[in-house]
Short mmCIF file of C-alpha atoms in Angstrom, two decimals:
data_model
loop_
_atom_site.label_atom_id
_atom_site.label_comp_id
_atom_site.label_asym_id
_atom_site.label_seq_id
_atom_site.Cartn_x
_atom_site.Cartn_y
_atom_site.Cartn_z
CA UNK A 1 49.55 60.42 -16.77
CA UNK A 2 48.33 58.13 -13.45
CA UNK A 3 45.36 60.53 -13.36
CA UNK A 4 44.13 60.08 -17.40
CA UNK A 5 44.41 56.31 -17.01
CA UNK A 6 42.31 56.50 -13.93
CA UNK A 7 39.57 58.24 -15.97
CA UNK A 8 39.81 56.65 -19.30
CA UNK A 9 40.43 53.27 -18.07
CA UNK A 10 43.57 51.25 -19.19
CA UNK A 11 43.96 50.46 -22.39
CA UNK A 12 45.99 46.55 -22.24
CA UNK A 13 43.15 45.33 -20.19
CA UNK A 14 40.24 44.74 -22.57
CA UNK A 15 37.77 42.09 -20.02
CA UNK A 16 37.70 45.01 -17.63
CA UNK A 17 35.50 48.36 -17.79
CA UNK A 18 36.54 51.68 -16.02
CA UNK A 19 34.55 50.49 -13.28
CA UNK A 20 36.14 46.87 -12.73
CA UNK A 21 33.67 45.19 -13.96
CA UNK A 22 34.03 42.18 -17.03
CA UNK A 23 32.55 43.38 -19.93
CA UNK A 24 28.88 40.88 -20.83
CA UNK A 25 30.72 39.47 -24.06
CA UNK A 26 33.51 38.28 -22.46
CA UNK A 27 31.26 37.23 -19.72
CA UNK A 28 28.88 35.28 -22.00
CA UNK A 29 32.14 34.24 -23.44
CA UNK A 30 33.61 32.39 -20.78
CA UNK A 31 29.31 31.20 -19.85
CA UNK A 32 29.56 29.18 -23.23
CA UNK A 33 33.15 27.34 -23.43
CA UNK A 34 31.95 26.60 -19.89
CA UNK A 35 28.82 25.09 -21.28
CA UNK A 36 30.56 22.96 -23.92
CA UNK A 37 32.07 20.65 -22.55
CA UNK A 38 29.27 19.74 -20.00
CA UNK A 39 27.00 19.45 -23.34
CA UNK A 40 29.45 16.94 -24.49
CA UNK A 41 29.55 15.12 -20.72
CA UNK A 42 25.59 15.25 -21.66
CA UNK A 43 25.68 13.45 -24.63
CA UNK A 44 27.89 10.73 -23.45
CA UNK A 45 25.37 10.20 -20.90
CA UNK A 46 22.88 9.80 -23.08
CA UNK A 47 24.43 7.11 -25.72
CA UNK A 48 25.45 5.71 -22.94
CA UNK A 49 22.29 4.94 -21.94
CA UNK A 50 20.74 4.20 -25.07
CA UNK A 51 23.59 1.30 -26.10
CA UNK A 52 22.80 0.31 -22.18
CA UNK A 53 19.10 -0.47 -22.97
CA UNK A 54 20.00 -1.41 -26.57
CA UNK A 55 22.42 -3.81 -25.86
CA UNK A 56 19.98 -5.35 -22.93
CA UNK A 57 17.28 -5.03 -25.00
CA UNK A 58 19.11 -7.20 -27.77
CA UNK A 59 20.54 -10.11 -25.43
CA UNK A 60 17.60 -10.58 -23.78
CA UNK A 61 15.76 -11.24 -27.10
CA UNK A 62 18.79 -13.21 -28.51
CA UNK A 63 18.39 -15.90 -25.50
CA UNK A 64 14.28 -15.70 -25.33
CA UNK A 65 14.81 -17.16 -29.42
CA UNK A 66 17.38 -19.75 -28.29
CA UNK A 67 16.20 -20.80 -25.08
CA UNK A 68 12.29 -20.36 -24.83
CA UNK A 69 10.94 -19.97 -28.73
CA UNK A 70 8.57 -22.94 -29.46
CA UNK A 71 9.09 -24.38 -25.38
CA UNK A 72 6.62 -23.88 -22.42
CA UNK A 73 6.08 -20.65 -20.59
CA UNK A 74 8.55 -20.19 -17.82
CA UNK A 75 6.68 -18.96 -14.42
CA UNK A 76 8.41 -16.55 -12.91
CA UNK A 77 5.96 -15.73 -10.28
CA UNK A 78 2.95 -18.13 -10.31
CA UNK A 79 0.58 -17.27 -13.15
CA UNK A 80 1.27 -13.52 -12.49
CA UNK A 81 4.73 -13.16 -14.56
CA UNK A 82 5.89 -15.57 -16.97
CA UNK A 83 8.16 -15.69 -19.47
CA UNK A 84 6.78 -16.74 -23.11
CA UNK A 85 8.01 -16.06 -26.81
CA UNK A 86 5.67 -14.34 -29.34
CA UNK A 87 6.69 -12.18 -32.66
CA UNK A 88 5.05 -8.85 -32.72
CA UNK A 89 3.95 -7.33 -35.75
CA UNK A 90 2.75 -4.54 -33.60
CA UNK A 91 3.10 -1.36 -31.65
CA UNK A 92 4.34 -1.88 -27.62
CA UNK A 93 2.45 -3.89 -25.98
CA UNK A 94 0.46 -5.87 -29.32
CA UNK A 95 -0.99 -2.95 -30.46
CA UNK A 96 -1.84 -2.40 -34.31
CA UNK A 97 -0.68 -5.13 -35.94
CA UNK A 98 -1.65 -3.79 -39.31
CA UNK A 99 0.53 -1.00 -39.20
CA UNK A 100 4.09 -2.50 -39.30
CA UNK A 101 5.44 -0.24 -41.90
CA UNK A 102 4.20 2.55 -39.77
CA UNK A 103 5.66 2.01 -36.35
CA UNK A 104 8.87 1.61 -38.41
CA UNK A 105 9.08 4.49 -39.70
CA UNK A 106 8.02 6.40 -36.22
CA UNK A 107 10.97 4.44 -34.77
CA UNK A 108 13.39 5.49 -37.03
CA UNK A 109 11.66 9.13 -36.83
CA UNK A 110 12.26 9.26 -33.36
CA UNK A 111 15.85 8.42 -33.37
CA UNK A 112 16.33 11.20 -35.86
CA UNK A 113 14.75 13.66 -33.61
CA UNK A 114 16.56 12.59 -30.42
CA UNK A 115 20.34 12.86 -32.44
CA UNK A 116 19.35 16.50 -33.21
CA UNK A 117 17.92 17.25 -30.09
CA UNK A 118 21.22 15.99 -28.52
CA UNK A 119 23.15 18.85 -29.92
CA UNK A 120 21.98 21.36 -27.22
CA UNK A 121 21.11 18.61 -24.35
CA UNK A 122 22.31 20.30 -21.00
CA UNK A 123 20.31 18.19 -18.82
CA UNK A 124 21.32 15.03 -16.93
CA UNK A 125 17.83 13.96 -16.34
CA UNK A 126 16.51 14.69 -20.10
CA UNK A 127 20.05 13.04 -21.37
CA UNK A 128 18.99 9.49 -19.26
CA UNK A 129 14.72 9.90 -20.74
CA UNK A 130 16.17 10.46 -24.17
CA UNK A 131 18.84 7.26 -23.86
CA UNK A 132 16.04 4.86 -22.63
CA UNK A 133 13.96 6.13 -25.67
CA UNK A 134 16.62 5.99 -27.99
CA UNK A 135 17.80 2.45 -26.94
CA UNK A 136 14.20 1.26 -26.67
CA UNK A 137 13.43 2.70 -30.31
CA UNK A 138 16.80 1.16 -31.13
CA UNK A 139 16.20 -1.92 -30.01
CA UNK A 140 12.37 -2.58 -31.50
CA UNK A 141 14.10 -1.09 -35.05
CA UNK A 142 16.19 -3.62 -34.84
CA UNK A 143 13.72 -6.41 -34.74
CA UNK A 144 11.79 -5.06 -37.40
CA UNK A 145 14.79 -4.45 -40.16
CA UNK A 146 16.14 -8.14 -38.96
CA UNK A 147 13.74 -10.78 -38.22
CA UNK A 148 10.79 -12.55 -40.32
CA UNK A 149 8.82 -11.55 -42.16
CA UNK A 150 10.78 -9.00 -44.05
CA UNK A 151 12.95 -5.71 -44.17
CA UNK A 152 10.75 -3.05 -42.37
CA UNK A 153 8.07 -5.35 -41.88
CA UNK A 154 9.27 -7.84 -39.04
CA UNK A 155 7.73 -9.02 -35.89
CA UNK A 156 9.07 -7.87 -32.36
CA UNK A 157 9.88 -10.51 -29.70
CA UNK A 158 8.37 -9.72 -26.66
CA UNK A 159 8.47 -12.37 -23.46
CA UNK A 160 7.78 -10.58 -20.48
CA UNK A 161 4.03 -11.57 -19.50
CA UNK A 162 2.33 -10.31 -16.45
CA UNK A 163 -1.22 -11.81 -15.83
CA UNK A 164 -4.14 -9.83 -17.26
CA UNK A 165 -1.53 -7.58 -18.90
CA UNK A 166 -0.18 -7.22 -22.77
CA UNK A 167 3.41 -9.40 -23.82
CA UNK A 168 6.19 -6.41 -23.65
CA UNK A 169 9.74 -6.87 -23.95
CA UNK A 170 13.09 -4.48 -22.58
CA UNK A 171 12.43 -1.69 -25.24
CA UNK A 172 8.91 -1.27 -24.74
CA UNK A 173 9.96 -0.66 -20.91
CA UNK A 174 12.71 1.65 -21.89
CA UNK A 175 10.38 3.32 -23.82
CA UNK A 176 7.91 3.74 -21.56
CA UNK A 177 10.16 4.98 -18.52
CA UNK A 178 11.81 7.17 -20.70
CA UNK A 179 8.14 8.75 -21.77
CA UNK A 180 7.25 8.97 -18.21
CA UNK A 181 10.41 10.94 -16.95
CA UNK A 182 9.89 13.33 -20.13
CA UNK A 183 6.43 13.93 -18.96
CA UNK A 184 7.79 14.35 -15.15
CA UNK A 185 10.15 16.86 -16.53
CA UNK A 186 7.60 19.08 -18.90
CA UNK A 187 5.21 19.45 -15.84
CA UNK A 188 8.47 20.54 -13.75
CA UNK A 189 9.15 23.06 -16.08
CA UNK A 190 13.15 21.63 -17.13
CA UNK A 191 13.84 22.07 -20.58
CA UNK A 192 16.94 19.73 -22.32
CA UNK A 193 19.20 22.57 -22.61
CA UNK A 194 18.73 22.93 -18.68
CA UNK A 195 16.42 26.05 -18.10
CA UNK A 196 14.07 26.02 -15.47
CA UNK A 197 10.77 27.71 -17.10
CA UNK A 198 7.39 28.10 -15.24
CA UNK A 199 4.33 28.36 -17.04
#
């Protein structure tokens, strides 16, 4: 009896083959419930991020109306950063001011993209690009549902002014760090779910 088990295998141990080794599905198996709940540790990091930058994003803006809307410039250093309140009816940075409606809806297009990309986020790196976009986004959406001169058509306030540069605010700099680390990641070859590919 010994001998047949030795040969056939035993039957009450189902992760094991004859030879000792686990069996792929159970393998792959244990691979996935291992990768769920770092997806979900993931996640958190990135809407973390995002109401980080979102939140900054909005006080910052709710003090630059208070405090400096309709006052003098505040030099930060010299003429080379100052603080001043404008309304943007623009992209980042003042660009295309005739396309309001249009940047809107690319905001909000973006922040559908990023939730449904978040579903198989593995990455730590991609999860903190993806919360500085989605705050950033978040935060210029805001602006532009909320302020004057309408629903979908309102101005951004931007305050940050370096000399011989374009008025940006928070968002626009969440945006744009989060772009940058995206690109650093492509050309590395990590993808969000947290392969390593090379081109």
């Amino acid at each position: 009896m010994a001998e047949a088990e030795r040969i056939i295998g035993t039957p009450d141990t189902p992760d094991t083959a004859g030879d000792g080794q686990e069996r792929p599905d159970a393998e792959q198996e244990r691979e996935q419930a291992s990768e769920r709940p770092r997806g979900k540790r993931r996640v958190a990091v990135l809407f973390a991020v995002a109401v980080f930058a979102y939140l900054l994003d909005l006080g910052s803006k709710m003090l630059v109306v208070a405090k400096l809307e309709h006052h003098e410039p505040i030099e930060i250093i010299g003429d080379w950063l100052r603080f001043v309140a404008i309304r943007n009816a623009g992209a980042a940075f003042g660009f295309g001011e005739a396309f309001t409606i249009i940047f809107t809806v690319i905001a909000a297009s973006v922040i559908v993209v990023i939730a449904r990309l978040a579903r198989k986020l593995r990455s730590l790196p991609w999860a903190i690009a993806l919360g500085l976009l989605l705050g950033g986004a978040l935060g210029n959406l805001t602006d532009r549902i909320f302020r004057a001169p309408g629903v979908f058509e309102g101005a951004v306030v931007d305050f940050i002014a370096p000399k011989h540069f374009a008025v940006f605010n928070l968002a626009d700099s969440a945006i744009v760090c989060g772009g940058i680390l995206i690109v650093i990641l492509s050309f590395r070859g990590l993808d969000p779910d947290g392969t390593v590919h090379k081109d």
